[in-house]
XYZ file of C-alpha atoms in Angstrom:
640
model
C 43.423 166.604 184.858
C 43.490 163.145 186.493
C 40.976 160.386 186.121
C 39.247 161.319 189.388
C 39.328 165.065 188.804
C 35.701 165.480 187.760
C 32.544 163.385 188.014
C 31.641 161.639 184.781
C 28.562 163.858 184.335
C 30.827 166.929 184.081
C 33.394 165.462 181.688
C 32.235 166.668 178.275
C 32.594 164.233 175.443
C 34.115 161.463 177.588
C 32.474 158.079 177.804
C 33.322 155.811 180.645
C 32.370 152.198 181.086
C 31.317 150.954 184.479
C 33.790 148.490 185.980
C 34.051 146.512 189.187
C 37.838 146.707 189.185
C 39.979 149.352 190.850
C 42.799 149.337 188.327
C 42.131 152.952 187.274
C 42.420 154.303 190.777
C 46.233 154.514 190.787
C 47.521 158.072 191.040
C 50.384 159.320 188.886
C 52.610 159.877 191.921
C 51.960 156.453 193.429
C 55.158 154.696 194.385
C 53.718 151.184 194.380
C 51.335 151.162 191.429
C 50.716 147.430 191.779
C 49.444 147.632 195.355
C 48.565 151.300 195.745
C 49.520 154.000 198.255
C 47.668 156.526 200.340
C 46.667 159.560 198.297
C 48.263 161.776 200.943
C 49.882 161.463 204.337
C 46.884 163.200 205.897
C 44.654 160.340 204.690
C 46.910 157.888 206.499
C 47.230 159.858 209.735
C 43.488 160.469 210.027
C 42.801 156.790 209.318
C 45.267 155.803 212.037
C 43.794 158.289 214.516
C 40.305 157.059 213.663
C 41.406 153.452 214.171
C 43.067 154.127 217.527
C 40.450 156.548 218.908
C 37.310 154.514 219.438
C 34.418 153.980 221.808
C 36.723 152.971 224.660
C 38.198 156.466 224.785
C 34.746 157.802 225.689
C 33.121 155.087 227.740
C 36.017 153.325 229.464
C 38.970 155.653 230.055
C 37.098 158.363 232.052
C 35.640 155.714 234.365
C 39.049 154.049 234.867
C 40.588 157.428 235.675
C 37.919 158.194 238.265
C 38.119 154.676 239.744
C 41.925 154.613 240.001
C 42.662 157.859 241.781
C 41.593 160.590 239.358
C 44.488 162.748 238.166
C 46.941 160.368 239.845
C 45.990 157.716 237.257
C 47.573 159.835 234.510
C 51.020 159.027 235.949
C 50.894 155.238 235.381
C 48.910 155.835 232.182
C 51.697 158.016 230.716
C 54.435 155.647 231.882
C 52.658 152.663 230.316
C 52.246 154.615 227.089
C 56.021 155.032 226.906
C 56.878 151.498 228.012
C 54.172 149.309 226.470
C 52.016 151.164 223.961
C 54.335 153.329 221.875
C 57.133 150.737 221.341
C 54.742 148.128 219.950
C 52.857 150.743 217.931
C 56.097 151.950 216.310
C 57.192 148.381 215.601
C 53.963 147.446 213.816
C 53.884 150.636 211.740
C 57.498 150.043 210.666
C 56.852 146.376 209.892
C 53.905 147.017 207.581
C 55.540 149.966 205.827
C 58.853 148.178 205.226
C 57.400 145.143 203.447
C 54.167 146.685 202.077
C 52.323 143.602 203.288
C 49.310 142.882 205.512
C 49.280 141.120 208.899
C 49.561 137.558 207.517
C 51.892 137.947 204.544
C 54.237 140.188 206.535
C 55.320 137.076 208.431
C 57.611 136.207 205.571
C 59.957 137.811 208.094
C 59.552 134.726 210.324
C 57.560 131.859 208.721
C 57.475 129.857 211.966
C 55.165 132.469 213.551
C 52.947 133.209 210.563
C 50.079 131.801 212.608
C 50.330 134.917 214.801
C 49.147 136.964 211.821
C 46.259 134.576 211.216
C 45.301 134.867 214.900
C 45.264 138.666 214.655
C 43.021 138.621 211.576
C 40.615 136.052 213.055
C 40.238 137.946 216.340
C 39.702 141.166 214.375
C 36.990 139.388 212.376
C 35.137 138.265 215.508
C 35.390 141.758 216.987
C 34.220 143.323 213.709
C 30.996 141.327 213.887
C 29.896 142.633 217.283
C 31.495 146.086 216.987
C 29.143 146.970 214.161
C 26.245 145.892 216.378
C 27.301 148.592 218.854
C 27.376 151.053 215.965
C 23.840 149.839 215.193
C 22.816 150.675 218.775
C 24.176 154.190 218.268
C 22.193 154.528 215.037
C 19.006 153.444 216.805
C 19.467 156.019 219.575
C 20.415 158.610 216.965
C 17.103 158.107 215.161
C 15.231 158.017 218.500
C 16.589 161.509 219.225
C 14.546 163.011 216.371
C 11.624 163.840 218.658
C 10.464 166.872 220.546
C 10.947 164.884 223.760
C 13.422 162.043 224.206
C 11.561 158.710 224.553
C 13.549 157.786 227.691
C 12.779 161.089 229.448
C 9.699 159.573 231.099
C 8.363 156.156 232.078
C 6.263 155.206 229.058
C 3.619 152.561 229.921
C 4.406 150.878 226.592
C 7.688 149.515 228.009
C 8.006 150.708 231.635
C 6.887 148.742 234.673
C 6.078 149.804 238.240
C 9.791 149.835 239.161
C 10.445 152.728 236.760
C 10.778 156.150 238.390
C 12.312 159.466 237.338
C 13.209 160.363 240.931
C 14.425 158.241 243.882
C 11.562 157.011 246.094
C 12.273 157.245 249.832
C 10.694 154.454 251.912
C 11.829 155.437 255.382
C 14.435 157.482 257.252
C 15.616 158.569 260.689
C 14.246 161.655 262.429
C 15.042 163.273 265.754
C 12.628 162.286 268.528
C 11.337 164.519 271.322
C 14.059 163.277 273.655
C 16.739 163.930 271.034
C 17.271 160.300 270.072
C 16.965 159.222 266.417
C 13.761 157.394 265.469
C 13.295 155.326 262.303
C 9.968 156.214 260.654
C 7.972 155.700 257.476
C 8.674 158.498 255.007
C 5.014 159.185 254.228
C 4.370 159.741 257.958
C 7.449 161.990 258.145
C 6.069 164.115 255.334
C 2.578 164.279 256.891
C 4.137 165.620 260.091
C 6.292 168.160 258.213
C 9.429 166.628 259.704
C 12.888 166.418 258.156
C 14.991 163.290 257.644
C 18.477 163.171 259.130
C 21.254 163.306 256.548
C 22.253 160.003 254.927
C 19.638 157.952 256.774
C 17.085 157.583 253.976
C 16.295 154.112 252.678
C 15.315 154.161 249.008
C 13.051 151.853 247.058
C 14.617 149.637 244.391
C 13.776 151.686 241.299
C 15.162 152.098 237.793
C 15.499 155.338 235.872
C 13.563 155.555 232.563
C 16.743 155.374 230.453
C 17.678 152.026 232.002
C 14.303 150.483 231.297
C 14.232 151.971 227.801
C 17.613 150.365 227.055
C 16.656 146.927 228.356
C 12.940 146.711 227.593
C 12.522 148.844 224.482
C 15.835 149.124 222.591
C 17.183 145.614 223.263
C 13.953 143.832 224.253
C 16.432 141.897 226.392
C 15.597 138.317 227.278
C 16.371 136.599 230.582
C 19.670 135.144 229.404
C 21.728 133.528 226.649
C 19.434 130.465 226.748
C 16.441 132.526 225.624
C 17.332 133.669 222.107
C 13.919 135.081 221.263
C 13.239 136.760 217.935
C 15.329 139.152 215.856
C 14.642 142.758 216.923
C 13.761 144.102 213.489
C 14.713 147.746 214.013
C 18.126 146.765 215.410
C 18.603 144.465 212.405
C 17.853 147.381 210.071
C 20.292 149.607 211.964
C 22.917 146.865 211.700
C 22.262 146.610 207.964
C 22.581 150.370 207.590
C 25.878 150.400 209.486
C 27.267 147.714 207.160
C 26.052 149.657 204.111
C 27.943 152.708 205.407
C 31.097 150.630 205.968
C 30.822 149.018 202.524
C 30.259 152.371 200.819
C 33.313 153.853 202.528
C 35.555 150.911 201.610
C 34.362 150.034 198.114
C 37.596 151.418 196.633
C 39.776 150.536 199.600
C 42.022 153.228 201.032
C 41.231 155.550 198.125
C 37.651 155.973 199.331
C 38.048 155.420 203.087
C 40.972 157.856 203.139
C 38.581 160.638 202.119
C 35.704 159.633 204.395
C 37.913 159.906 207.500
C 38.357 163.635 206.939
C 34.841 163.894 208.349
C 34.521 160.811 210.565
C 37.858 161.362 212.352
C 37.656 165.146 212.812
C 33.985 165.867 213.488
C 33.876 163.937 216.820
C 36.351 166.491 218.219
C 33.985 169.320 217.317
C 31.142 167.499 219.086
C 33.325 166.837 222.147
C 34.158 170.546 222.356
C 30.459 171.477 222.057
C 29.478 168.954 224.764
C 32.262 170.178 227.053
C 31.306 173.844 226.651
C 27.659 172.991 227.324
C 28.522 170.770 230.263
C 30.844 173.316 231.854
C 28.005 175.866 232.049
C 25.727 173.538 234.044
C 25.223 173.477 237.793
C 27.221 170.693 239.417
C 29.685 170.396 236.501
C 32.565 171.544 238.698
C 31.941 168.739 241.178
C 31.844 166.183 238.374
C 35.224 167.326 237.050
C 36.618 167.330 240.605
C 35.686 163.656 240.876
C 37.252 162.970 237.491
C 40.645 164.617 237.730
C 40.537 167.393 240.333
C 41.444 167.903 243.968
C 39.942 164.572 244.947
C 42.781 162.750 243.159
C 44.096 159.945 245.352
C 47.856 159.489 244.934
C 47.930 156.601 247.426
C 46.283 154.548 244.657
C 49.668 154.471 242.926
C 50.768 151.920 245.509
C 48.173 149.425 244.228
C 49.250 146.976 241.507
C 45.704 146.925 240.093
C 46.030 150.590 239.069
C 49.178 149.913 237.039
C 47.602 146.865 235.458
C 44.534 148.925 234.452
C 46.779 151.627 232.969
C 48.786 149.139 230.902
C 45.681 147.290 229.747
C 43.886 150.491 228.730
C 46.910 151.749 226.769
C 47.353 148.412 225.023
C 43.766 148.052 223.860
C 43.186 151.762 223.237
C 46.034 151.969 220.704
C 44.709 148.884 218.840
C 48.129 147.224 218.733
C 48.428 143.525 217.807
C 45.065 143.504 215.995
C 46.697 143.588 212.568
C 45.163 146.931 211.618
C 48.311 148.997 212.184
C 50.321 146.698 209.917
C 47.581 146.742 207.256
C 47.152 150.536 207.187
C 50.904 151.211 207.270
C 51.495 148.786 204.392
C 50.055 151.381 201.993
C 52.635 154.023 202.979
C 55.449 155.104 200.725
C 58.709 153.431 201.676
C 60.502 156.513 203.007
C 57.572 157.825 205.053
C 58.627 158.844 208.584
C 56.757 156.145 210.503
C 58.549 157.172 213.713
C 56.959 160.617 213.904
C 53.631 159.150 212.763
C 53.630 156.672 215.652
C 54.318 159.383 218.238
C 51.673 161.701 216.768
C 48.922 159.069 216.717
C 49.706 157.719 220.209
C 49.793 161.165 221.824
C 46.607 162.219 219.998
C 44.835 159.077 221.195
C 45.783 159.616 224.837
C 44.942 163.335 224.837
C 41.570 162.514 223.286
C 40.832 160.106 226.144
C 41.642 162.747 228.765
C 39.655 165.430 226.930
C 36.620 163.156 226.526
C 36.582 162.623 230.275
C 35.941 166.319 230.895
C 32.946 166.291 228.540
C 31.524 163.152 230.169
C 32.030 164.089 233.824
C 30.838 167.690 233.506
C 27.385 166.487 232.446
C 27.368 163.559 234.904
C 28.177 166.091 237.644
C 25.096 168.078 236.636
C 23.016 164.897 236.697
C 24.211 164.102 240.230
C 23.456 167.669 241.314
C 19.890 167.512 239.976
C 19.268 164.115 241.586
C 20.801 165.113 244.917
C 23.331 162.284 244.698
C 27.080 161.945 244.806
C 28.846 161.772 241.459
C 30.098 158.298 242.400
C 26.472 157.102 242.453
C 25.789 158.034 238.815
C 29.149 157.166 237.197
C 29.386 154.015 235.106
C 31.303 152.603 232.156
C 30.690 150.677 228.949
C 27.130 150.131 227.776
C 25.695 151.504 231.029
C 27.483 154.822 230.523
C 26.761 155.188 226.808
C 23.149 154.009 226.745
C 21.867 154.554 230.303
C 23.727 157.088 232.477
C 24.681 159.667 229.837
C 21.330 159.586 227.972
C 19.606 160.023 231.344
C 21.754 163.085 232.036
C 21.106 164.508 228.558
C 17.355 164.083 228.958
C 17.401 166.613 231.798
C 18.979 169.386 229.689
C 17.087 172.071 227.785
C 16.791 171.142 224.097
C 17.628 167.573 225.112
C 17.093 166.004 221.635
C 19.858 168.190 220.163
C 22.433 167.108 222.755
C 21.340 163.496 222.439
C 21.719 163.650 218.658
C 25.226 165.113 218.937
C 26.342 162.526 221.505
C 25.143 159.488 219.552
C 26.375 160.948 216.274
C 29.791 161.202 217.921
C 29.598 157.563 219.059
C 28.597 156.578 215.523
C 31.594 158.331 213.967
C 34.031 157.006 216.569
C 32.815 153.472 215.925
C 32.844 153.768 212.130
C 36.475 154.935 212.024
C 37.652 151.885 213.915
C 35.400 149.638 211.849
C 36.783 150.973 208.557
C 40.323 150.024 209.566
C 39.343 146.610 210.933
C 37.496 145.610 207.759
C 40.390 147.001 205.700
C 42.641 144.641 207.673
C 40.612 141.690 206.394
C 40.498 142.916 202.780
C 44.231 143.671 202.850
C 44.856 140.074 203.908
C 42.804 138.813 200.965
C 44.597 141.236 198.650
C 48.012 139.900 199.682
C 46.914 136.311 199.052
C 45.024 136.995 195.802
C 46.277 140.342 194.440
C 44.927 139.943 190.909
C 41.497 138.874 192.136
C 41.216 141.869 194.466
C 42.467 144.246 191.800
C 39.719 143.207 189.406
C 36.946 142.362 191.882
C 37.556 144.621 194.906
C 34.039 146.072 194.945
C 32.089 142.766 194.853
C 34.605 141.193 197.269
C 34.190 144.071 199.740
C 30.395 144.032 199.414
C 30.344 140.250 199.800
C 32.476 140.445 202.940
C 30.180 143.088 204.463
C 27.116 140.963 203.636
C 28.673 137.873 205.222
C 29.613 139.748 208.393
C 26.118 141.259 208.552
C 24.539 137.798 208.421
C 26.909 136.517 211.119
C 25.961 139.497 213.284
C 22.215 138.836 213.178
C 22.465 136.653 216.282
C 23.643 139.810 218.103
C 20.376 141.639 217.331
C 18.095 138.961 218.741
C 16.559 139.432 222.183
C 19.634 137.678 223.574
C 21.920 139.760 221.361
C 23.556 141.783 224.122
C 24.664 138.540 225.782
C 26.344 137.433 222.533
C 28.062 140.808 222.178
C 29.345 140.566 225.743
C 30.427 136.940 225.260
C 32.568 137.629 222.182
C 34.018 140.754 223.792
C 34.850 138.847 226.989
C 36.775 136.059 225.248
C 38.084 137.452 221.946
C 39.005 141.031 222.882
C 41.129 140.055 225.867
C 44.133 137.883 226.609
C 44.269 136.319 223.116
C 45.550 139.593 221.674
C 48.079 139.897 224.519
C 49.387 136.425 223.672
C 49.803 137.385 220.008
C 51.597 140.622 220.973
C 54.101 138.812 223.198
C 54.920 136.333 220.415
C 55.236 139.186 217.928
C 57.788 140.985 220.095
C 59.767 137.847 220.934
C 59.754 136.665 217.315
C 60.943 139.927 215.754
C 63.424 140.970 218.465
C 64.859 137.646 219.603
C 64.561 135.385 216.533
C 64.636 137.676 213.495
C 66.860 140.068 215.438
C 66.050 143.442 216.937
C 69.248 145.036 215.603
C 68.510 143.635 212.171
C 65.006 145.127 212.348
C 66.490 148.496 213.323
C 68.631 148.390 210.160
C 65.423 147.763 208.190
C 63.807 150.817 209.771
C 66.870 152.954 209.017
C 66.486 152.072 205.342
C 63.168 153.933 205.532
C 63.765 156.855 207.911
C 67.522 157.294 207.670
C 70.479 156.518 209.917
C 70.011 157.305 213.610
C 72.473 157.467 216.502
C 73.128 154.728 219.047
C 71.479 156.839 221.739
C 68.341 157.224 219.638
C 67.876 153.453 219.492
C 68.911 152.770 223.082
C 65.389 153.395 224.420
C 63.702 151.353 221.699
C 66.128 148.465 222.168
C 65.451 148.440 225.928
C 61.679 148.394 225.341
C 61.581 145.912 222.452
C 64.023 143.423 223.968
C 63.057 143.519 227.643
C 60.611 146.056 229.091
C 57.603 145.759 226.732
C 57.603 141.920 226.495
C 57.928 141.627 230.283
C 55.096 144.085 230.883
C 52.781 142.397 228.385
C 53.692 138.965 229.740
C 52.866 140.147 233.268
C 49.488 141.504 232.104
C 48.820 138.265 230.210
C 49.540 136.108 233.260
C 47.464 138.430 235.461
C 44.579 138.296 232.964
C 44.642 134.482 232.934
C 44.951 134.158 236.711
C 42.089 136.593 237.382
C 39.973 135.392 234.458
C 36.349 134.846 235.462
C 33.370 133.374 233.610
C 31.384 135.987 231.676
C 28.434 137.756 233.262
C 26.135 140.537 232.120
C 25.256 142.559 235.187
C 23.972 140.022 237.682
C 23.087 137.462 234.989
C 25.427 134.491 234.747
C 26.078 132.622 231.511
C 25.210 128.940 231.048
C 28.093 126.466 230.904
C 27.634 125.941 227.182
C 27.996 129.694 226.640
C 31.346 129.766 228.418
C 32.407 126.643 226.511
C 31.501 128.359 223.232
C 33.572 131.381 224.240
C 36.587 129.160 224.908
C 36.043 127.472 221.530
C 36.119 130.873 219.783
C 39.413 131.981 221.306
C 40.988 128.522 220.876
C 39.945 128.592 217.204
C 41.791 131.906 216.865
C 44.942 130.744 218.671
C 45.194 127.176 217.357
C 46.588 128.437 214.051
C 49.847 129.471 215.714
C 50.979 125.857 216.379
C 49.222 124.492 213.275
C 51.029 126.842 210.866
C 54.333 126.356 212.721
C 54.052 122.562 212.327
C 52.978 122.919 208.681
C 55.980 125.135 207.893
C 58.378 122.697 209.584
C 56.918 119.747 207.673
C 57.236 121.598 204.351
C 60.878 122.542 205.019
C 63.812 120.272 204.048
C 66.455 118.558 206.174
C 66.371 117.014 209.625
C 64.141 118.393 212.366
C 66.672 120.936 213.654
C 67.508 122.137 210.143
C 63.827 122.556 209.360
C 63.266 124.622 212.503
C 66.268 126.800 211.647
C 64.966 127.337 208.100
C 61.536 128.347 209.440
C 63.191 130.852 211.781
C 64.815 132.642 208.845
C 63.064 135.126 206.537
C 61.862 133.766 203.216
C 63.616 134.713 199.983
C 60.686 137.026 199.225
C 61.084 139.057 202.443
C 62.101 142.674 201.991
C 60.979 145.952 200.414
C 58.305 145.509 197.754
C 60.094 147.639 195.139
C 63.544 146.778 193.778
C 64.578 150.440 193.943
C 64.416 150.339 197.745
C 66.283 147.089 198.381
C 69.880 148.264 198.133
C 72.721 145.841 198.847
C 71.081 144.345 201.961
C 68.220 142.875 199.932
C 69.845 142.532 196.496
C 69.410 138.752 196.806
C 65.650 139.076 197.362
C 63.363 137.218 194.957
C 60.611 139.391 193.531
C 57.378 138.060 195.105
C 55.464 138.994 191.937
C 57.597 136.609 189.902
C 57.996 133.962 192.572
C 54.579 133.044 193.965
C 54.787 132.706 197.731
C 52.092 130.424 199.095
C 51.517 131.875 202.525
C 49.023 129.403 203.916
C 47.700 126.078 202.577
C 44.683 126.504 200.295
C 42.621 124.113 198.189
C 43.336 125.888 194.921
C 47.066 125.884 195.645
C 46.980 122.105 196.069
C 44.995 121.611 192.843
C 47.424 123.799 190.888
C 50.321 121.794 192.262
C 48.712 118.496 191.204
C 48.049 119.829 187.719
């Protein structure tokens, strides 16, 4: 039996010393014993599905579908999947698997653009910091659900003010006078006279439902703006710490441990979604909610609006998590001859179907909420934080056995967030492993724990009273057009400089020879369609870019300036590394540029057995140290 077959307490007569290294983790059937491979293909596929399927599938896609014509939105969404999402997804999976390298080291393929990989890792790091804060929010609401009555079901004087109300308060309305003409009257007088208001003439008081005040005043203790930092909200800090402990525990042995955790974290959310959908479908008003989402009220005239197509392309791009570096990192642990083509199609289709399915679960319960409140579904629908922590909790609080449904919903959000977080942190550790393989092999556990601790400390500013403003600020600047810029350069670099046909030959070394007609579609997308689409979205995003706001609260100028500094810090490495590579090359300026546009001698399959004649000239990177980016210790070693 293998080394991991039984726990140490059940292995009779065997003594085992505790070690911080992961050298013993290699399986007998591992192809790349030096770097490691996934224990099984299922581990990889579930990790990829978990990475792609995240919070946006639940709290953004259903709202976008409703807002952009309902069922009609699925047409541009499917087209953009084929034209923009799937081609780039397939490219990144193939790239990582071919070279068995992470998002920075893989740019041995094109040293001039190695800064693109650094940009991807840096943006992923910024996003990782605030994404775990959102997971912390889910943990807080999860624990708050362990009560006989949900704390946001009523206006608690501890945190509610006089604006809080469970039901809409009517101030005045129109009634029919004795002569048949409408008269505007005070609602209390109307009630005292046993009269009835005319339809759609009521004027309501400016009130807030309990869930909204609970979110702002109790959970976040939200301050007036970014200027007012306030104190650290201790229970959110503890939830953030717990979320990082969970991430660290799942990743302490890299893909060997996270690959097993995802069997639960990637699959169980589907069970919860099914339970929520079945429950929601049995409620009064559910049918109307689904009609608003994707039913007969679909508006096909929306397809004539450019904004709809832009929303579809943007949602596909960010939902599939392309150009973040995670796809390259996860695929780099595949065996060389794994069919990355079928994997890419499976994960992309699963991601999109999950988004559509989640919409039914969300809108069925929101339809019931609208029915109970006597409102239109459009008046209770929202997206993002307002959907996850205000509108949906409010709807759940009105159900029988509300704490159970609340627990299931926030447990689902927790699992969806953790899956994506596992892959993002693994992207960072994979980068470190490529740069310092021996260090990571011996010290993976303390390195992983140290990284989680550092990111926890950096995230503490996001659990202050101004924390939600920091979360929104980083999301606004770092999770937007910067990634689009990196994706465009990635496509142009690989297809137009390295050579798209050359890259296709690399892929065929892994998945076998394919016909001309098979590659015709991928060539069209990689060379022309996908770069043009992403470039159009990038230009649109920059032209329509607006300063960040949270609701009606505007950010101070220094906040916007800080946001620009963050994204510039991520992007500046593209020209810096390009200039550094040119300076380090030999010859005149043109010769140096040409050299930097060619793959390094260490580019190719990691194992000699896979290189064949095409890469017989390749220098083994283990024997020939390839300094990817300038480091202090590299300079000292050179001097010595």
